[in-house]
PDB file of C-alpha atoms and ligand atoms in Angstrom:
ATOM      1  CA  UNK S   5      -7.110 -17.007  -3.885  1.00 74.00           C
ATOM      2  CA  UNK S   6      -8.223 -13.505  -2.875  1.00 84.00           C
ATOM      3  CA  UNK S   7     -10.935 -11.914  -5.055  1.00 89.00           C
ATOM      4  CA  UNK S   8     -10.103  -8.744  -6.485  1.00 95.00           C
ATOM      5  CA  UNK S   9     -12.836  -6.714  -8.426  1.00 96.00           C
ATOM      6  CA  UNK S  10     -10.370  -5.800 -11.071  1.00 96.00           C
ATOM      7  CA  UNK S  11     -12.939  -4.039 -13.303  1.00 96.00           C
ATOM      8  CA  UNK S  12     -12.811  -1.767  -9.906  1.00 97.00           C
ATOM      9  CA  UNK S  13      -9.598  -1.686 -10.468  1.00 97.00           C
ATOM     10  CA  UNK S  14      -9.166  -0.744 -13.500  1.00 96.00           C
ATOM     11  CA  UNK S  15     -11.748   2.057 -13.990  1.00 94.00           C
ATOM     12  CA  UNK S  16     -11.053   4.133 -10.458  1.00 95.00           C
ATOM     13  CA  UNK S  17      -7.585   3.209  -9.858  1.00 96.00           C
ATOM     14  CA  UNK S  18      -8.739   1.248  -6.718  1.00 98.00           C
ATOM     15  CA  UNK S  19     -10.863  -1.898  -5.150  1.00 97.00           C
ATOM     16  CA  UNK S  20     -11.902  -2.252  -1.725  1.00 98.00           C
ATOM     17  CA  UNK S  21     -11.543  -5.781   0.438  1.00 98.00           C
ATOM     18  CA  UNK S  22     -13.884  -4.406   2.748  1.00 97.00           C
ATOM     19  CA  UNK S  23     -13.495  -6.382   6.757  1.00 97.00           C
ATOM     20  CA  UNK S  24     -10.033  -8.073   5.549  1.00 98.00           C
ATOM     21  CA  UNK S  25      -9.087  -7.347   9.087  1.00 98.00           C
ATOM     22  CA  UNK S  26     -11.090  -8.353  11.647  1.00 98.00           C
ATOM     23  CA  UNK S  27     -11.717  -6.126  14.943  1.00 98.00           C
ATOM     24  CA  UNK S  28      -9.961  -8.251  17.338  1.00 98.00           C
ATOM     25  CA  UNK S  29      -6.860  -8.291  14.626  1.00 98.00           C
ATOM     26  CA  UNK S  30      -6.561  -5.206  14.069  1.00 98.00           C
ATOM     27  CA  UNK S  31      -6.554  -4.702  17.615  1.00 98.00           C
ATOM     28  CA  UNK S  32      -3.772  -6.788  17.895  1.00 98.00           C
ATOM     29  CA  UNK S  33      -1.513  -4.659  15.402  1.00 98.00           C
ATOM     30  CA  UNK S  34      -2.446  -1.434  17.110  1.00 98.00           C
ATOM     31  CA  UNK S  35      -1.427  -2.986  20.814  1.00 98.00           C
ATOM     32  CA  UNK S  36       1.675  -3.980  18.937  1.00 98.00           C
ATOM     33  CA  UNK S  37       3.256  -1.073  17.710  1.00 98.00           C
ATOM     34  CA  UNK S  38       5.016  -0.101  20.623  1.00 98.00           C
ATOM     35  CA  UNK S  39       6.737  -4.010  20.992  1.00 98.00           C
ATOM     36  CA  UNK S  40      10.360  -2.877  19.472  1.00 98.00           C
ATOM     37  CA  UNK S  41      11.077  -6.081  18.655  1.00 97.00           C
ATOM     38  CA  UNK S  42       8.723  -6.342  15.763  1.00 98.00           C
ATOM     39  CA  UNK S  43      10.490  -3.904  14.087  1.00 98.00           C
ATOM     40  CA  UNK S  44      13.915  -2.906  12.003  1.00 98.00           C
ATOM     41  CA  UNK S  45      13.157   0.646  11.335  1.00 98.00           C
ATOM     42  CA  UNK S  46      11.119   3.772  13.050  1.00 98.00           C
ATOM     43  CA  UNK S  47      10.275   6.678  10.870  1.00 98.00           C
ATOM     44  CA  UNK S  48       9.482  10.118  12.254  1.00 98.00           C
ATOM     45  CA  UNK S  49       7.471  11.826   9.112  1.00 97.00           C
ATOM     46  CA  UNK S  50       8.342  15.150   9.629  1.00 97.00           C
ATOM     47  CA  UNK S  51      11.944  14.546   9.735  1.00 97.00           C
ATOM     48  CA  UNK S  52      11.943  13.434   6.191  1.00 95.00           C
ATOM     49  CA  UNK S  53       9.211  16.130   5.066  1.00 96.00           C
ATOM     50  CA  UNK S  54       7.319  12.775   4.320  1.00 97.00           C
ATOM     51  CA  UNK S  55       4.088  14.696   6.463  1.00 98.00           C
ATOM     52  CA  UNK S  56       3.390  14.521  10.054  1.00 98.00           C
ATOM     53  CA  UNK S  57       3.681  11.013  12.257  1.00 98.00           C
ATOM     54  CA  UNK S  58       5.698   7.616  12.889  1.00 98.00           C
ATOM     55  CA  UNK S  59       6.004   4.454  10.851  1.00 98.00           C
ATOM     56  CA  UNK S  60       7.640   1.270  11.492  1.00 98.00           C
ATOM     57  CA  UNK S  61       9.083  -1.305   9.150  1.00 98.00           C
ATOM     58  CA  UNK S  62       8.300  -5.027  10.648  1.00 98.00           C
ATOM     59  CA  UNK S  63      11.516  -7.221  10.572  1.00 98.00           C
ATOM     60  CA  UNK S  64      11.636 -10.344   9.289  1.00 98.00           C
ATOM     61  CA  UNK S  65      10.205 -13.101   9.865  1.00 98.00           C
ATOM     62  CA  UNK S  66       6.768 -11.226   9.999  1.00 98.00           C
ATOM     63  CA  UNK S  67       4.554 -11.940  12.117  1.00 97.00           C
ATOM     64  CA  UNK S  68       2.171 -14.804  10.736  1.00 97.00           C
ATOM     65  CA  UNK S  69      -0.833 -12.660   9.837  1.00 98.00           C
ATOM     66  CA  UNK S  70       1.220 -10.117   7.492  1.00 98.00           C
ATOM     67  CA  UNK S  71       3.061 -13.399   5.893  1.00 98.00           C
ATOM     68  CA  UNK S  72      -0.022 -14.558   5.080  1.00 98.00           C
ATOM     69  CA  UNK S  73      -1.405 -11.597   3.752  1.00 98.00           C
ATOM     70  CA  UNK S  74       1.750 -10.980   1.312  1.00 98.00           C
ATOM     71  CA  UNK S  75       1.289 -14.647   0.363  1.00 98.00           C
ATOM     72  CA  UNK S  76      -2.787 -14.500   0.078  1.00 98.00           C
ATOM     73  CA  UNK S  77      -3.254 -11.210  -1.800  1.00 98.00           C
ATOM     74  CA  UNK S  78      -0.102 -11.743  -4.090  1.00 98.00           C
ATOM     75  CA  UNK S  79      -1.440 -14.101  -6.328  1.00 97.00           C
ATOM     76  CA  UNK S  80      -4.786 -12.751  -7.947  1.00 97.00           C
ATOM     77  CA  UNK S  81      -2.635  -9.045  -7.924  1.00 98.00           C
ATOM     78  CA  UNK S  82       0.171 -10.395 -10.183  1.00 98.00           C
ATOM     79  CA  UNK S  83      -2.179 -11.927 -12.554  1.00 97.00           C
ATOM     80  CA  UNK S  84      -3.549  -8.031 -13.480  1.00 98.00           C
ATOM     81  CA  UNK S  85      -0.245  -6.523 -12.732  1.00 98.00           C
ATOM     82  CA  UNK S  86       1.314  -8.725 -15.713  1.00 98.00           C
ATOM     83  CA  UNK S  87      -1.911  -7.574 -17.826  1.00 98.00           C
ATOM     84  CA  UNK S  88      -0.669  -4.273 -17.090  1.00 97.00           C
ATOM     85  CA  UNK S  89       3.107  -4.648 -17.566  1.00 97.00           C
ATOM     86  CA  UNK S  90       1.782  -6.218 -20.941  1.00 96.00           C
ATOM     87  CA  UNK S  91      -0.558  -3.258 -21.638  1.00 96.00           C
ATOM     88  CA  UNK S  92       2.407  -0.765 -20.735  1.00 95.00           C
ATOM     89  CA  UNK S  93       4.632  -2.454 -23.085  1.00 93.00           C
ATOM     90  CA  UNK S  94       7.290  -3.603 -20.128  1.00 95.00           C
ATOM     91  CA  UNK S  95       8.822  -7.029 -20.768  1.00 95.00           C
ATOM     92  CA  UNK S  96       8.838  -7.937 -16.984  1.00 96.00           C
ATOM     93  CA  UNK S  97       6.220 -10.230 -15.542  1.00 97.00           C
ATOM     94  CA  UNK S  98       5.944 -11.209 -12.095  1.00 98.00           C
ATOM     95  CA  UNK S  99       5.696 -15.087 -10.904  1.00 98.00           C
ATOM     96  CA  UNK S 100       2.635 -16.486  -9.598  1.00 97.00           C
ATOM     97  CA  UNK S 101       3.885 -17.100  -5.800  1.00 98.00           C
ATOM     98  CA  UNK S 102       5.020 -14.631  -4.138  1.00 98.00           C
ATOM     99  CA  UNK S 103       8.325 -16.411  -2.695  1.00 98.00           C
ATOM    100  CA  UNK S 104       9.504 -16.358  -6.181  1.00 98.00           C
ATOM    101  CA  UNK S 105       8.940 -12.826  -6.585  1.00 98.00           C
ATOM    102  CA  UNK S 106      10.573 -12.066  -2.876  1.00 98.00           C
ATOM    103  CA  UNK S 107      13.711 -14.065  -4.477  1.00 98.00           C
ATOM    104  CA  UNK S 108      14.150 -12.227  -6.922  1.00 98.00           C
ATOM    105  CA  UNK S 109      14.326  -9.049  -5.155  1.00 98.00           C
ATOM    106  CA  UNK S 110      16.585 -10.310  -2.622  1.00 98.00           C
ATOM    107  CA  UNK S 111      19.015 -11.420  -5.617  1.00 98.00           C
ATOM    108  CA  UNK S 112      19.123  -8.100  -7.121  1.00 97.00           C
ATOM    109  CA  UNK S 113      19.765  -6.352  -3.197  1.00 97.00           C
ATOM    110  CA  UNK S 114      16.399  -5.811  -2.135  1.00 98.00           C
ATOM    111  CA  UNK S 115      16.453  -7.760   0.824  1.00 98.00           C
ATOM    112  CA  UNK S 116      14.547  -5.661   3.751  1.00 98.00           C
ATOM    113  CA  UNK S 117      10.769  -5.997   4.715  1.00 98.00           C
ATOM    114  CA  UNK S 118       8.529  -3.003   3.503  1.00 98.00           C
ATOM    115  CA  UNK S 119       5.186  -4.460   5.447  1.00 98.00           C
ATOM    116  CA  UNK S 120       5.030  -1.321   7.708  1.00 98.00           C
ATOM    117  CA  UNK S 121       2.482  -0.181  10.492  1.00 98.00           C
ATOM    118  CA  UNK S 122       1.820   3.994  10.481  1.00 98.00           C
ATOM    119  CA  UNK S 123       0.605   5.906  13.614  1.00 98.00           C
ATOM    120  CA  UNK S 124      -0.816   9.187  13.081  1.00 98.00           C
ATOM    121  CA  UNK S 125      -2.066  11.678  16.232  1.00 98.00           C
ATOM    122  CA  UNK S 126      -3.992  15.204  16.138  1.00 98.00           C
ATOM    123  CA  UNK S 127      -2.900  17.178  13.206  1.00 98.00           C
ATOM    124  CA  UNK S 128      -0.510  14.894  11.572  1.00 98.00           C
ATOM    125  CA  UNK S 129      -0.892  13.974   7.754  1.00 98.00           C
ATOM    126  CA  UNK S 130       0.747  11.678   5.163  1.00 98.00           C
ATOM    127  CA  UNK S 131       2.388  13.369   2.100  1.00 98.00           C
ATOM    128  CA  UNK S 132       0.728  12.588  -1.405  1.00 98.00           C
ATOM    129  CA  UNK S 133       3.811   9.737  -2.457  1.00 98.00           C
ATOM    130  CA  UNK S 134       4.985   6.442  -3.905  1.00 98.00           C
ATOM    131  CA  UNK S 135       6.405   3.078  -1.939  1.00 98.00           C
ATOM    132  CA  UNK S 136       9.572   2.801  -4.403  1.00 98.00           C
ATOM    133  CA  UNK S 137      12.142   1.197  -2.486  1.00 97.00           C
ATOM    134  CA  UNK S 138      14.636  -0.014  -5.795  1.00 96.00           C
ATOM    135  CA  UNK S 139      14.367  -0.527  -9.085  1.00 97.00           C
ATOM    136  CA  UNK S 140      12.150  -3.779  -8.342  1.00 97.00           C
ATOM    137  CA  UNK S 141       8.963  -2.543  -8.104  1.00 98.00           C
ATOM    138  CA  UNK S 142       5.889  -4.855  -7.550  1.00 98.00           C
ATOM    139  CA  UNK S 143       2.842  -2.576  -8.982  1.00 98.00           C
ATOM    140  CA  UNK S 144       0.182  -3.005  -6.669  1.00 98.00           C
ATOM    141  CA  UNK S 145      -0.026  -2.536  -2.746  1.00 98.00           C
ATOM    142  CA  UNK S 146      -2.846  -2.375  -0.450  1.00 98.00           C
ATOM    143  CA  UNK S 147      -3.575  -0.687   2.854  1.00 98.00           C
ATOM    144  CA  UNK S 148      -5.873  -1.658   5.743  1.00 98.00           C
ATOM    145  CA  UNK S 149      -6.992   1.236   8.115  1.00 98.00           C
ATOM    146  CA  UNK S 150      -6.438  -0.600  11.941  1.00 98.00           C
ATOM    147  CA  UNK S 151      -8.672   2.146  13.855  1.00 98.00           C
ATOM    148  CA  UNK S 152     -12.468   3.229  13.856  1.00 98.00           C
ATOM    149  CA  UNK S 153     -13.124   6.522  11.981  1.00 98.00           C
ATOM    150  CA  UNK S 154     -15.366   8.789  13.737  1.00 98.00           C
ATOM    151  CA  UNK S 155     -14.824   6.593  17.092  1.00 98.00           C
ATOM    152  CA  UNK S 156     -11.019   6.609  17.438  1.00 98.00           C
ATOM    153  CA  UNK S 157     -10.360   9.434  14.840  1.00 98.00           C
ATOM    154  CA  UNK S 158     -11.852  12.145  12.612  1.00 98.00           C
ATOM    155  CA  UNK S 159     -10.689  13.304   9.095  1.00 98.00           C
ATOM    156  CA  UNK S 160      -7.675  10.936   8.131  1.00 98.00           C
ATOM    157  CA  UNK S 161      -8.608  10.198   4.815  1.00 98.00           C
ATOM    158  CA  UNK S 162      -6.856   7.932   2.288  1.00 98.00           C
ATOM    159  CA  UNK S 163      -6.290   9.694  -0.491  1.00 98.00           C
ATOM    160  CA  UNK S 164      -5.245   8.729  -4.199  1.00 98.00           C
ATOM    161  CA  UNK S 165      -4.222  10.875  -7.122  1.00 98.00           C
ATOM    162  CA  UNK S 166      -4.188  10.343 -10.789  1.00 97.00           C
ATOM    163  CA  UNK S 167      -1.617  12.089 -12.868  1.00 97.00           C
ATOM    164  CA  UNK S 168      -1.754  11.751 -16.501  1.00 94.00           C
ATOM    165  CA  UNK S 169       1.258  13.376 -19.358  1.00 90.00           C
ATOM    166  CA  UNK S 170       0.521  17.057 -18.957  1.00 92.00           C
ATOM    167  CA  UNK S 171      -2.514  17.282 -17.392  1.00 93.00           C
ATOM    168  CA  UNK S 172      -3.796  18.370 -13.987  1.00 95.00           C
ATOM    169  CA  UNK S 173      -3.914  15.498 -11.438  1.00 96.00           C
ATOM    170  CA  UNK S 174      -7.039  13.978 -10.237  1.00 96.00           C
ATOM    171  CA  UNK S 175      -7.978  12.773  -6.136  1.00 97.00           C
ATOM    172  CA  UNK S 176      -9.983  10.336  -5.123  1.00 97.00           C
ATOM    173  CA  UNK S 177     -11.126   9.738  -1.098  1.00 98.00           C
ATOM    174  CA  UNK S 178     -11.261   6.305  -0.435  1.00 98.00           C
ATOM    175  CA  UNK S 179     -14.122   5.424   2.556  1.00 96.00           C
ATOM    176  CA  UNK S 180     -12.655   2.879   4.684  1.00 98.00           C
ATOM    177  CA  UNK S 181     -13.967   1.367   7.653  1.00 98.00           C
ATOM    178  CA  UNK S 182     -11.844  -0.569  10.558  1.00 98.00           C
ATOM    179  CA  UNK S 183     -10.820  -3.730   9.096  1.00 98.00           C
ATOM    180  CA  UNK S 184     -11.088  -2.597   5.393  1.00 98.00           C
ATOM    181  CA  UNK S 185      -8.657  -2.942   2.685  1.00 98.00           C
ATOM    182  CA  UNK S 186      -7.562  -0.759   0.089  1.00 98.00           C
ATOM    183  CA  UNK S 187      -5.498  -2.101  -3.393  1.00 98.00           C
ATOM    184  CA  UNK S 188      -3.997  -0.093  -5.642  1.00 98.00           C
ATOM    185  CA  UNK S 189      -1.062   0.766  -8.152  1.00 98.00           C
ATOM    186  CA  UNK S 190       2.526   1.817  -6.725  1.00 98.00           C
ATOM    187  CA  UNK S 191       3.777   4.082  -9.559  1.00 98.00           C
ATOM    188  CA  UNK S 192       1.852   3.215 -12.679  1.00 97.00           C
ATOM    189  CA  UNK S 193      -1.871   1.815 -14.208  1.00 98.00           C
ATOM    190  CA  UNK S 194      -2.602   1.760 -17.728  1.00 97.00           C
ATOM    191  CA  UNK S 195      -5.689   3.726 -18.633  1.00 96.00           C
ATOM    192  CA  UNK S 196      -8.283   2.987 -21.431  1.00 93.00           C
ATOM    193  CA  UNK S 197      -8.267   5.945 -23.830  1.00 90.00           C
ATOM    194  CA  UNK S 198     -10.504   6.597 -27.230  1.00 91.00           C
ATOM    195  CA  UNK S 199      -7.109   5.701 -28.837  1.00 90.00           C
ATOM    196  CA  UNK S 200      -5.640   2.908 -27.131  1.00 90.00           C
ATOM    197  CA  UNK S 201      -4.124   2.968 -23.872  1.00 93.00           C
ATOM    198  CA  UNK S 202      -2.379   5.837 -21.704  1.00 94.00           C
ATOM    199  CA  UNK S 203      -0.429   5.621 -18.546  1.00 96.00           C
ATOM    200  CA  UNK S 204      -1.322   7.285 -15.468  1.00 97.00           C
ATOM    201  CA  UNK S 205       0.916   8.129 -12.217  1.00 98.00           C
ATOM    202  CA  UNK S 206      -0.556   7.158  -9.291  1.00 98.00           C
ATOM    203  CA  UNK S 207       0.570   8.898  -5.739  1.00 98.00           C
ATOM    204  CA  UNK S 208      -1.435   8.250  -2.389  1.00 98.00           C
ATOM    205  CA  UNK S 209      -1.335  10.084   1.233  1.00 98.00           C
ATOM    206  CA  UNK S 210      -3.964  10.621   3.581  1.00 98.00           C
ATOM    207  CA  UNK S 211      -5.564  13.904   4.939  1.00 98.00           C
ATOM    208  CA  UNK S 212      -5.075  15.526   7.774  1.00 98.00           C
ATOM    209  CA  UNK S 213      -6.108  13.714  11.161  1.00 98.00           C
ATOM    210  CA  UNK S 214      -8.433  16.444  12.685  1.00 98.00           C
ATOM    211  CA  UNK S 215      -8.956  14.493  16.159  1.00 98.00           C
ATOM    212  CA  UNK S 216      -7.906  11.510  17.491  1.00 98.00           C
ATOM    213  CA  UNK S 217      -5.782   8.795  16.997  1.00 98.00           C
ATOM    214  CA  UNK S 218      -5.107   6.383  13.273  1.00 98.00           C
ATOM    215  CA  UNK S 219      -3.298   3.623  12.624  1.00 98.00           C
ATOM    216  CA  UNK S 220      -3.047   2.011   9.173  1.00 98.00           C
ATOM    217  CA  UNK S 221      -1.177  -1.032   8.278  1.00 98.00           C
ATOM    218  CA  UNK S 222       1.006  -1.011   4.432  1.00 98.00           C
ATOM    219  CA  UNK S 223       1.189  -4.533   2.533  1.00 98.00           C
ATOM    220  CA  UNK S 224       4.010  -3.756   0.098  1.00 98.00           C
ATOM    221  CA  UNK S 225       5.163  -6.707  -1.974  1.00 98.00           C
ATOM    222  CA  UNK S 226       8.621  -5.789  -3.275  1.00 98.00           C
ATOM    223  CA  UNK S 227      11.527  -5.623  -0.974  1.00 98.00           C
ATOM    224  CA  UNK S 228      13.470  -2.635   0.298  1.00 98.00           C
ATOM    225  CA  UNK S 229      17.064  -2.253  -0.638  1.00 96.00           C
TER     226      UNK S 229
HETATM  227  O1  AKG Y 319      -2.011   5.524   6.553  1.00 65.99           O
HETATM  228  C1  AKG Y 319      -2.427   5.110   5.470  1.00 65.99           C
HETATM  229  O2  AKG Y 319      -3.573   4.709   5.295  1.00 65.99           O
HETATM  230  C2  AKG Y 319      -1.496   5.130   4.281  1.00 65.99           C
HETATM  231  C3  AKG Y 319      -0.372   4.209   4.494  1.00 65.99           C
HETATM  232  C4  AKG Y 319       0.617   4.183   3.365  1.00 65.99           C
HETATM  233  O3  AKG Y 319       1.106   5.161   2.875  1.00 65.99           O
HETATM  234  C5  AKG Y 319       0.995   2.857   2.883  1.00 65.99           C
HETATM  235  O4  AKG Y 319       0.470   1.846   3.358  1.00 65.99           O
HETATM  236  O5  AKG Y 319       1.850   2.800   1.989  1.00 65.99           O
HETATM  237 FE1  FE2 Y 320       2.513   4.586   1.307  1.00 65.99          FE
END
């Protein structure tokens, strides 16, 4: 099972699996995104006022490495997502493998992969938002940045914001290097507060790509309908 600093976690909204990816892999994704066949979707951004770029949903089956990735990371993230759920006061909790979790999303229509790989050129940007694709919602999802900043691209910064109940939001830049994974929440974390626990929204985008080319890879866990 994956290791997760989950005190990480917990306090910034975020943990790091830093070289998750390694060089030659993440090669392999970039050299792939123009192979249509590993896809079912192509998003132009700015079409959708989502930002400024292209995505692509893979299609099932997924290629090995992202199956394994959904079925290595899943684990260790739904033991702390059903401490959450159980913090939030939400009666679901999420099974230990992530085939049983991928069931039950495909039972209740969610039956589309969400593992996605993102492009972004000169000037594009990704709009501060959530991965909801349904009412099933697994509540954590992690990133892995394919490309070498400063060497492939400048600026392009993953970005996550904090928004508690009526109060201004919070950001957080999250330093990634080629190969390095970012985890955190989908829509919700429970916070530690002087009287018990609070909720926070959580909403993540990346900065402006000031030269250069990015690509990023998205590990979602629940299903799209
Ligand atoms: O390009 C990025 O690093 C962000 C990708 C993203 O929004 C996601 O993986 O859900
Ligand atoms: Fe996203």
């Amino acid at each position: 099972m994956v290791q997760i600093n989950k005190d990480a976690l917990n306090e910034t909204g975020y943990c790091l699996l830093t070289g998750l990816l390694s060089p030659s892999e993440c090669q392999s994704f970039v050299n792939g995104y123009d192979d249509d066949q590993r896809y079912r979707s192509t998003v132009a951004m700015a079409r959708h006022g989502f930002g400024q770029g292209e995505y692509r949903y893979f299609s099932y089956p997924l290629p090995d490495r992202i199956l394994d990735l959904r079925n290595s990371l899943y684990p260790a993230l739904a033991e702390i997502a059903n401490e959450w759920t159980a913090r939030m006061g939400v009666a679901i909790r999420y099974p230990a493998v992530h085939q049983d979790y991928l069931k039950r999303c495909h039972q209740n229509g969610q039956e589309r992969p969400t593992p996605l790989i993102l492009r972004y050129g000169e000037g594009d940007y990704n709009c501060l938002h959530q991965d909801l694709y349904g009412e099933m919602v697994f509540p954590l999802q992690v990133a892995i940045l394919l490309s070498r900043p400063e060497t492939d691209f400048e600026g392009g910064e993953f970005i996550l914001t904090e928004q508690r109940a009526r109060m201004q939001s919070r950001a957080e830049v999250i330093p990634l290097k080629q190969g390095d994974a970012v985890v955190f929440p989908v829509n919700h974390q429970p916070k530690k507060g002087k009287r018990g626990d609070y909720r926070v929204t959580m909403r993540h985008g990346v900065s402006r790509i000031r030269s250069g080319q990015r690509h990023a890879l998205g590990v979602i866990f629940h299903d799209a309908k």
